Coordinates of C-alpha atoms in Angstrom, one line a residue:
M14 CA -7.6 -20.4 5.8
E15 CA -4.0 -20.5 6.8
S16 CA -3.0 -17.6 9.2
K17 CA 0.6 -17.1 10.4
I18 CA -0.9 -14.7 13.1
K19 CA -3.0 -17.5 14.4
R20 CA -0.3 -20.2 14.3
I21 CA 2.2 -18.0 16.1
H22 CA -0.4 -17.0 18.6
Q23 CA -0.8 -20.7 19.5
Q24 CA 2.9 -21.4 19.7
L25 CA 3.4 -18.6 22.1
L26 CA 0.6 -20.0 24.3
S27 CA 1.9 -23.5 24.2
K28 CA 5.4 -22.1 24.9
E29 CA 7.2 -23.5 21.7
F30 CA 9.3 -20.4 22.0
T31 CA 9.3 -17.1 23.7
C32 CA 8.0 -13.9 22.4
V33 CA 11.5 -12.4 23.1
S34 CA 13.2 -15.3 20.9
L35 CA 10.7 -14.7 18.2
V36 CA 11.3 -11.0 18.0
Q37 CA 15.0 -11.4 18.3
G38 CA 15.1 -13.9 15.6
K39 CA 13.1 -11.4 13.2
L40 CA 15.4 -8.5 14.2
D41 CA 18.4 -10.7 13.3
L42 CA 16.9 -11.4 9.8
L43 CA 16.2 -7.8 9.2
Q44 CA 19.8 -6.8 10.3
E45 CA 21.4 -9.3 8.1
N46 CA 19.1 -8.9 5.0
T47 CA 20.7 -7.5 1.7
H48 CA 17.4 -6.4 0.3
N49 CA 17.8 -2.8 1.5
T50 CA 14.4 -3.0 3.3
V51 CA 15.4 -1.3 6.6
N52 CA 15.5 2.2 7.3
S53 CA 15.6 1.9 11.0
L54 CA 15.4 -1.1 13.5
L55 CA 13.2 -0.6 16.8
I56 CA 15.4 -3.0 18.8
E57 CA 14.9 -1.7 22.4
T58 CA 11.0 -0.9 21.9
A59 CA 10.5 -4.4 20.2
L60 CA 12.4 -6.4 23.0
G61 CA 10.9 -4.6 25.6
L62 CA 7.3 -5.2 24.4
A63 CA 8.1 -8.8 23.9
A64 CA 9.5 -9.4 27.5
K65 CA 6.2 -8.0 28.7
V66 CA 4.2 -10.7 26.6
D67 CA 6.4 -13.4 28.0
I68 CA 5.6 -12.5 31.5
K69 CA 2.0 -12.3 30.9
I70 CA 2.0 -16.0 29.4
E71 CA 4.2 -17.1 32.3
N72 CA 1.7 -15.7 34.7
G73 CA -1.1 -17.5 32.9
E74 CA -2.7 -14.5 31.7
D75 CA -4.7 -14.3 28.5
I76 CA -3.2 -12.5 25.5
G77 CA -4.8 -11.1 22.5
L78 CA -4.6 -12.7 19.0
L79 CA -2.2 -9.9 17.8
E80 CA -0.2 -9.8 21.1
G81 CA 3.4 -10.5 20.5
I82 CA 3.1 -10.5 16.8
P83 CA 6.1 -8.8 15.0
F84 CA 5.1 -6.3 12.2
G85 CA 6.9 -3.7 10.0
I86 CA 5.9 -0.1 9.3
K87 CA 6.4 1.7 6.1
D88 CA 8.5 4.9 6.9
V89 CA 5.9 7.3 6.1
F90 CA 4.0 6.5 9.3
M91 CA 4.5 8.3 12.6
L92 CA 5.5 6.3 15.7
Q93 CA 6.2 8.5 18.7
G94 CA 10.0 8.8 19.5
T95 CA 11.0 6.9 16.3
L96 CA 12.7 8.3 13.2
A97 CA 10.1 9.1 10.5
T98 CA 12.2 9.7 7.4
A99 CA 9.9 9.1 4.4
S100 CA 13.3 7.7 3.0
S101 CA 14.1 11.5 2.1
D102 CA 17.2 13.6 2.9
L103 CA 15.0 16.4 4.2
L104 CA 13.5 14.2 7.1
K105 CA 16.5 11.8 7.7
S106 CA 17.0 12.7 11.3
Y107 CA 13.3 13.8 12.0
K108 CA 11.7 12.0 15.0
S109 CA 7.9 11.5 15.3
S110 CA 6.1 13.5 18.1
Y111 CA 2.9 11.4 18.0
T112 CA 1.7 8.0 16.8
A113 CA -0.7 7.3 13.6
T114 CA -4.0 6.2 14.6
A115 CA -3.6 2.8 12.6
I116 CA -0.4 2.1 14.2
Q117 CA -1.7 3.0 17.7
K118 CA -4.6 0.6 17.3
L119 CA -2.0 -2.2 16.5
L120 CA 0.0 -1.3 19.4
D121 CA -3.0 -1.2 21.7
A122 CA -3.8 -4.8 20.3
G123 CA -0.3 -5.9 21.3
A124 CA 1.4 -6.2 18.1
I125 CA 5.1 -5.4 18.2
P126 CA 6.8 -3.1 15.7
L127 CA 10.0 -4.2 14.5
V128 CA 11.2 -1.8 11.8
K129 CA 10.6 1.4 9.7
E130 CA 10.6 0.1 6.2
N131 CA 12.3 1.6 3.1
C132 CA 10.2 3.0 0.4
D133 CA 10.1 5.6 -2.4
S134 CA 10.6 9.1 -0.9
F135 CA 7.3 10.4 0.3
G136 CA 5.7 7.7 -1.7
H137 CA 6.9 9.3 -5.0
G138 CA 7.8 6.2 -7.1
S139 CA 6.7 2.9 -8.4
S140 CA 9.8 1.0 -7.9
S141 CA 11.4 1.9 -4.2
E142 CA 14.4 3.1 -6.1
N143 CA 13.6 6.8 -5.3
T144 CA 15.3 6.7 -1.7
I145 CA 18.3 7.8 0.1
F146 CA 18.9 4.3 1.7
G147 CA 19.3 2.6 -1.7
A148 CA 16.8 0.7 -3.9
V149 CA 14.9 -2.0 -2.4
K150 CA 15.7 -5.4 -4.1
N151 CA 12.9 -7.8 -5.1
A152 CA 12.3 -10.7 -2.9
I153 CA 12.3 -13.3 -5.7
N154 CA 15.1 -11.8 -7.9
T155 CA 17.4 -9.1 -6.6
E156 CA 18.2 -7.9 -9.9
L157 CA 14.6 -6.5 -10.2
V158 CA 12.8 -3.6 -8.5
S159 CA 10.6 -4.5 -5.5
G160 CA 7.8 -2.3 -6.6
G161 CA 6.6 0.8 -5.0
S162 CA 6.2 2.9 -3.1
S163 CA 5.8 0.2 -0.4
G164 CA 8.7 -2.0 -1.7
G165 CA 10.4 -2.5 1.8
S166 CA 7.2 -3.6 3.4
A167 CA 6.3 -6.1 0.7
V168 CA 9.7 -7.6 0.6
N169 CA 9.9 -8.0 4.4
V170 CA 6.6 -9.9 4.3
A171 CA 7.8 -12.0 1.3
K172 CA 10.9 -12.9 3.1
E173 CA 9.2 -13.5 6.5
F174 CA 11.2 -10.7 8.2
T175 CA 8.0 -9.5 9.5
I176 CA 4.6 -11.4 9.9
F177 CA 2.8 -8.5 8.3
S178 CA 3.6 -4.8 7.3
I179 CA 1.5 -1.7 7.2
G180 CA 1.9 0.2 3.9
G181 CA 0.2 3.4 2.2
D182 CA -1.5 3.1 -1.1
T183 CA -2.1 6.4 -3.0
G184 CA -2.3 4.9 -6.7
G185 CA -1.1 1.2 -6.3
S186 CA 1.6 1.5 -3.8
I187 CA 0.6 -1.5 -1.8
R188 CA -1.0 -3.5 -4.7
Q189 CA 1.9 -3.2 -7.2
P190 CA 4.8 -4.2 -4.8
A191 CA 2.5 -7.2 -3.5
G192 CA 2.3 -8.4 -6.9
F193 CA 6.0 -8.0 -7.6
N194 CA 6.8 -10.0 -4.5
E195 CA 4.2 -12.5 -4.6
V196 CA 2.3 -11.6 -1.2
F197 CA -1.2 -10.3 -0.5
G198 CA -1.7 -6.4 -0.4
F199 CA -4.9 -4.8 0.4
K200 CA -6.2 -1.2 -0.3
P201 CA -9.4 -0.8 1.5
T202 CA -12.3 1.6 0.8
Y203 CA -11.1 5.0 1.2
G204 CA -11.9 6.2 4.7
K205 CA -12.2 2.8 6.2
I206 CA -8.8 3.3 8.1
S207 CA -7.7 6.5 9.4
R208 CA -5.0 8.5 7.5
Y209 CA -3.9 10.5 10.6
G210 CA -0.2 10.1 11.2
L211 CA 0.4 9.0 7.4
M212 CA 2.5 11.7 5.8
A213 CA 0.2 13.0 3.3
Y214 CA 1.0 12.3 -0.5
A215 CA -2.5 12.8 -2.4
S216 CA -4.9 13.2 0.4
S217 CA -8.0 12.4 -1.6
T218 CA -6.7 8.8 -2.7
D219 CA -4.1 8.1 0.3
C220 CA -5.1 4.8 1.9
V221 CA -3.5 2.7 4.8
G222 CA -3.5 -1.0 4.2
P223 CA -2.0 -4.3 5.2
I224 CA 0.5 -6.6 3.4
A225 CA 0.6 -10.2 4.6
N226 CA 1.1 -13.8 3.5
S227 CA -2.5 -14.9 3.9
I228 CA -5.9 -13.6 3.4
E229 CA -6.9 -14.4 6.9
D230 CA -3.9 -12.2 8.3
L231 CA -5.2 -9.3 6.2
R232 CA -8.6 -9.6 7.7
I233 CA -7.4 -9.8 11.3
V234 CA -5.2 -6.7 10.8
L235 CA -7.8 -4.9 8.7
N236 CA -10.2 -5.2 11.6
I237 CA -8.1 -3.9 14.2
M238 CA -7.1 -0.8 12.1
S239 CA -10.6 0.1 10.9
G240 CA -13.2 2.5 12.2
K241 CA -14.1 6.2 12.6
D242 CA -11.4 8.8 13.9
V243 CA -12.3 12.2 14.9
R244 CA -8.8 13.3 13.6
D245 CA -9.6 12.2 10.1
Q246 CA -13.0 13.4 8.9
T247 CA -13.1 11.0 5.9
T248 CA -13.3 8.0 7.9
Y249 CA -16.6 6.0 8.8
G250 CA -17.7 3.5 11.2
S251 CA -17.5 -0.1 9.8
E252 CA -18.5 -3.4 11.2
E253 CA -16.0 -6.0 11.9
I254 CA -15.3 -8.4 9.0
S255 CA -15.8 -12.0 10.6
E256 CA -14.2 -15.2 9.4
E257 CA -17.5 -16.6 8.2
A258 CA -18.0 -13.3 6.0
I259 CA -15.0 -14.2 3.8
D260 CA -15.9 -18.0 3.4
Y261 CA -16.2 -18.4 -0.4
K262 CA -18.6 -21.2 0.2
T263 CA -21.3 -18.8 1.0
S264 CA -20.4 -16.4 -1.8
S265 CA -23.2 -14.7 -3.8
V266 CA -20.9 -13.7 -6.7
K267 CA -22.7 -14.3 -10.1
T268 CA -20.9 -12.2 -12.6
V269 CA -17.2 -10.9 -12.6
G270 CA -16.2 -8.2 -14.9
Y271 CA -13.0 -7.2 -16.6
F272 CA -11.9 -4.1 -18.5
K273 CA -11.3 -5.3 -22.1
N274 CA -9.2 -2.3 -23.1
F275 CA -6.9 -3.3 -20.3
I276 CA -6.3 -6.6 -22.2
E277 CA -6.3 -5.1 -25.6
A278 CA -3.8 -2.4 -24.7
D279 CA -0.5 -2.2 -26.4
A280 CA 1.5 -2.0 -23.2
I281 CA 0.3 -5.4 -21.8
T282 CA 2.9 -8.2 -22.3
D283 CA 1.8 -11.6 -23.9
E284 CA 2.6 -13.4 -20.8
I285 CA 0.3 -11.2 -18.5
K286 CA -2.5 -11.1 -21.1
E287 CA -2.5 -15.0 -21.7
A288 CA -2.3 -15.8 -18.0
F289 CA -5.3 -13.3 -17.2
L290 CA -7.4 -14.7 -19.9
A291 CA -6.7 -18.3 -18.7
T292 CA -7.8 -17.2 -15.1
L293 CA -11.1 -15.8 -16.5
E294 CA -11.6 -19.3 -18.2
K295 CA -11.2 -21.2 -14.9
I296 CA -13.6 -18.8 -13.2
K297 CA -16.1 -19.3 -15.9
A298 CA -15.7 -23.0 -15.8
S299 CA -16.6 -22.8 -12.0
G300 CA -20.1 -21.4 -13.0
I301 CA -19.5 -17.6 -12.7
A302 CA -20.3 -15.4 -15.6
I303 CA -17.6 -13.3 -17.2
K304 CA -18.5 -9.9 -18.5
A305 CA -16.3 -7.6 -20.6
L306 CA -16.6 -3.9 -19.6
D307 CA -15.7 -0.6 -21.4
F308 CA -13.5 1.7 -19.5
F309 CA -11.4 4.7 -19.8
D310 CA -8.1 4.3 -21.7
A311 CA -4.9 3.7 -19.6
D312 CA -3.3 7.1 -20.7
I313 CA -6.5 9.0 -19.6
L314 CA -6.4 7.2 -16.0
V315 CA -2.8 7.7 -15.6
S316 CA -3.0 11.5 -16.8
T317 CA -5.9 12.1 -14.4
Y318 CA -4.4 10.7 -11.5
Y319 CA -1.0 12.2 -11.9
T320 CA -2.5 15.6 -12.5
L321 CA -4.5 15.3 -9.3
A322 CA -1.8 13.7 -7.2
M323 CA 0.8 16.1 -8.1
A324 CA -1.5 19.1 -7.3
E325 CA -2.2 17.5 -3.9
T326 CA 1.6 16.7 -3.2
A327 CA 2.6 20.2 -4.0
S328 CA 0.1 21.4 -1.5
N329 CA 0.8 18.8 1.2
L330 CA 4.7 19.2 0.9
S331 CA 4.7 23.1 0.9
R332 CA 5.0 22.7 4.8
L333 CA 8.4 21.2 4.4
D334 CA 10.6 24.2 4.0
G335 CA 13.2 23.4 6.7
T336 CA 11.6 25.8 9.1
N337 CA 9.3 23.5 11.1
Y338 CA 10.4 20.1 10.2
G339 CA 13.5 18.4 9.0
A340 CA 16.9 19.7 7.7
R341 CA 17.6 23.4 7.0
I342 CA 20.1 25.1 4.8
E343 CA 20.7 28.6 5.6
G344 CA 20.5 31.2 2.7
E345 CA 20.9 34.8 2.4
N346 CA 17.4 35.4 3.5
L347 CA 14.3 33.5 4.3
K348 CA 13.1 33.1 0.8
D349 CA 16.7 32.0 -0.3
T350 CA 16.7 29.5 2.6
Y351 CA 13.5 27.9 1.7
S352 CA 14.6 27.7 -1.9
I353 CA 18.1 26.1 -1.1
T354 CA 16.7 23.7 1.4
R355 CA 13.8 22.3 -1.0
S356 CA 16.2 22.2 -3.9
E357 CA 19.0 20.3 -2.0
K358 CA 16.9 18.2 0.2
F359 CA 14.1 16.9 -2.0
S360 CA 14.8 14.1 -4.6
E361 CA 14.6 14.5 -8.3
E362 CA 11.2 12.7 -8.5
T363 CA 9.8 14.8 -5.7
K364 CA 10.8 18.0 -7.0
R365 CA 9.2 16.8 -10.4
R366 CA 6.0 16.2 -8.8
I367 CA 6.0 19.4 -6.9
V368 CA 6.9 21.6 -10.0
G369 CA 4.0 19.7 -12.1
G370 CA 1.7 20.1 -9.1
N371 CA 2.3 24.0 -9.0
Q372 CA 2.0 24.1 -12.7
V373 CA -1.5 22.6 -12.9
L374 CA -2.7 24.6 -10.0
S375 CA -1.3 28.0 -11.4
Q376 CA -3.5 30.8 -12.9
G377 CA -4.1 30.0 -16.4
F378 CA -3.7 26.3 -16.1
S379 CA -6.0 25.3 -13.3
D380 CA -9.2 25.5 -15.4
A381 CA -7.8 23.9 -18.4
I382 CA -5.8 21.0 -16.5
Y383 CA -6.8 20.6 -12.8
L384 CA -10.5 21.2 -13.1
K385 CA -10.6 19.1 -16.2
A386 CA -9.0 16.1 -14.2
Q387 CA -11.4 16.5 -11.4
H388 CA -14.3 16.4 -13.9
I389 CA -12.9 13.4 -15.6
R390 CA -12.5 11.7 -11.9
G391 CA -16.2 12.4 -11.5
Q392 CA -16.8 10.4 -14.8
I393 CA -14.6 7.6 -13.6
S394 CA -16.6 7.2 -10.2
A395 CA -20.0 7.3 -12.3
Q396 CA -18.6 4.6 -14.5
F397 CA -17.8 2.5 -11.6
S398 CA -21.2 2.9 -10.0
K399 CA -22.8 1.7 -13.4
D400 CA -20.3 -1.3 -13.8
F401 CA -21.3 -2.6 -10.2
T402 CA -25.0 -2.7 -11.3
E403 CA -23.9 -5.2 -14.0
V404 CA -21.2 -7.2 -12.2
D405 CA -20.6 -8.2 -8.5
L406 CA -16.6 -7.6 -8.8
I407 CA -14.0 -6.5 -11.2
L408 CA -10.9 -8.6 -12.1
S409 CA -7.7 -7.1 -13.5
P410 CA -4.0 -7.4 -13.9
V411 CA -2.0 -5.6 -11.4
T412 CA 0.6 -4.3 -14.0
P413 CA 0.8 -4.6 -17.7
G414 CA 4.2 -6.2 -17.5
A415 CA 6.9 -7.8 -15.2
P416 CA 9.1 -5.8 -12.7
P417 CA 12.0 -3.9 -14.5
K418 CA 15.6 -4.3 -13.6
I419 CA 16.9 -2.0 -11.1
G420 CA 17.8 1.4 -12.7
E421 CA 15.7 1.2 -15.6
S422 CA 12.7 3.2 -14.1
L423 CA 15.0 6.0 -12.9
K424 CA 16.1 6.5 -16.6
N425 CA 12.5 6.7 -17.8
P426 CA 10.1 8.3 -15.4
L427 CA 7.1 8.3 -18.0
A428 CA 7.3 4.5 -18.2
M429 CA 7.2 4.4 -14.4
Y430 CA 4.1 6.3 -14.4
L431 CA 2.4 4.3 -17.2
S432 CA 3.1 1.1 -15.1
D433 CA 0.5 2.4 -12.8
A434 CA -2.1 2.2 -15.5
Y435 CA -4.0 -0.8 -13.9
T436 CA -4.0 0.4 -10.3
V437 CA -4.8 4.1 -10.4
G438 CA -8.4 4.0 -11.5
F439 CA -9.5 2.1 -8.6
S440 CA -7.7 4.8 -6.3
L441 CA -9.5 7.6 -7.9
G442 CA -12.9 5.6 -7.3
G443 CA -12.0 5.0 -3.6
L444 CA -12.7 1.3 -4.1
P445 CA -11.5 -1.8 -2.0
T446 CA -8.9 -3.5 -4.2
L447 CA -6.8 -6.5 -3.4
T448 CA -3.8 -7.9 -4.9
I449 CA -3.4 -11.8 -4.7
P450 CA -0.1 -13.5 -5.8
K451 CA -1.8 -15.8 -8.4
G452 CA -3.3 -15.7 -11.9
T453 CA -0.5 -13.7 -13.7
A454 CA 3.3 -13.3 -13.1
T455 CA 2.5 -10.0 -11.1
G456 CA -0.8 -11.3 -9.6
L457 CA -4.4 -10.3 -9.8
Q458 CA -6.5 -7.3 -8.6
I459 CA -9.9 -8.1 -7.2
T460 CA -12.2 -4.9 -6.8
A461 CA -15.7 -4.5 -5.2
D462 CA -18.0 -1.4 -4.8
K463 CA -17.2 1.0 -2.0
K464 CA -17.5 -0.5 1.6
K465 CA -17.6 -4.0 0.2
D466 CA -14.3 -5.0 1.5
A467 CA -15.5 -8.4 2.8
A468 CA -16.6 -9.3 -0.7
V469 CA -13.1 -8.7 -2.0
L470 CA -11.6 -10.9 0.7
Q471 CA -14.2 -13.6 0.1
F472 CA -13.5 -13.9 -3.6
A473 CA -9.8 -13.9 -2.9
N474 CA -10.3 -17.0 -0.9
F475 CA -12.2 -18.5 -3.9
L476 CA -9.4 -17.7 -6.3
N477 CA -6.8 -18.9 -3.9
D478 CA -8.6 -22.3 -3.9
I479 CA -9.0 -22.7 -7.7
L480 CA -5.9 -21.2 -9.1

């Protein structure tokens, strides 16, 4: 299991290079890059922390595995004293007054933050084009979108500007850009990692997760960030995932399921479909049974997810009115000030989601739309519970098609929403799901039942070996 973190750790200890030179090299790459991945660089902070690591090494002191390892942070996380813009005009000058729990745990382990990374504004988008800093360009083909909303984070890892990055995944925002840029992206079980300090989009599905170039690096970072947090009541205590626990040679997987309606859908391209079916055949040839499963149609999944997500974002973003946070445009009175500030400073996509959310929550609509979506969500969770009595894991494509060209998604928001068809269901179920950059042109998703994150990583190692 190759690990860039472990390799750099050994290189630092053997003094092949200094931590300052490592960090400076990455900062230079980030500064020079033309993919629009950077919202702000943390130059002084990063170099100051790197110098302290070098002093420890020079003095013969032990350093932790993550100590001195450079990483990136999606710009929807709080890091005290730094800009937290959410790639929005409203918060472009806002500075964090505290640090997110997940980020603090990484800092406590000695990891070095380099950059706040470009993303769709407030996480609203699937292409990382909905940003005041300009569209993030795909790591492999700059004419294509990077995916979203954690596009900057995925591209930085793919280009090795950062060793790993921390993203947020609400309906696929880590997994889809990971697939588009051929890296590993993990959405853990809901509640495994604290959301405290992550700007809320849809609180009931928001997850913090790592993006990296290896499964082992995901495991290392996941272990550091996981655990109960008194400031997030949805979190739970979890055991550390050992290296042995994700060794696929000890796997007990007997049956892998897939949703046949995903593969029979009109939206899926021939290329993705054929590659996915070929992957299933390779798994079958290894002695693992394959089982086709019935599931909800993609349009039901997308409609349910966006009904709930828009409702929650309308509620969560109601606090952003120019009074306590961010920019403010004065009107003739307080109500006018609220209206003008939000109209001028929110992006078109964010306003679309707030209006949609307020609509489904309004009197006369909440019973017919919002409560119905909640009911269907319950049915989706029940279906997953049933499926995992029949199969050990579920495998699926990450997206039904290839990344679109930059500009296309902005012209057709509905097509952008439908591109999330294969990711949102697992978010609604709160399940651990991992994208690996193999199996189809945009990768594969591996999903297990709740709290079986180790099983996902273990099977990823198996697929990484046979594909």
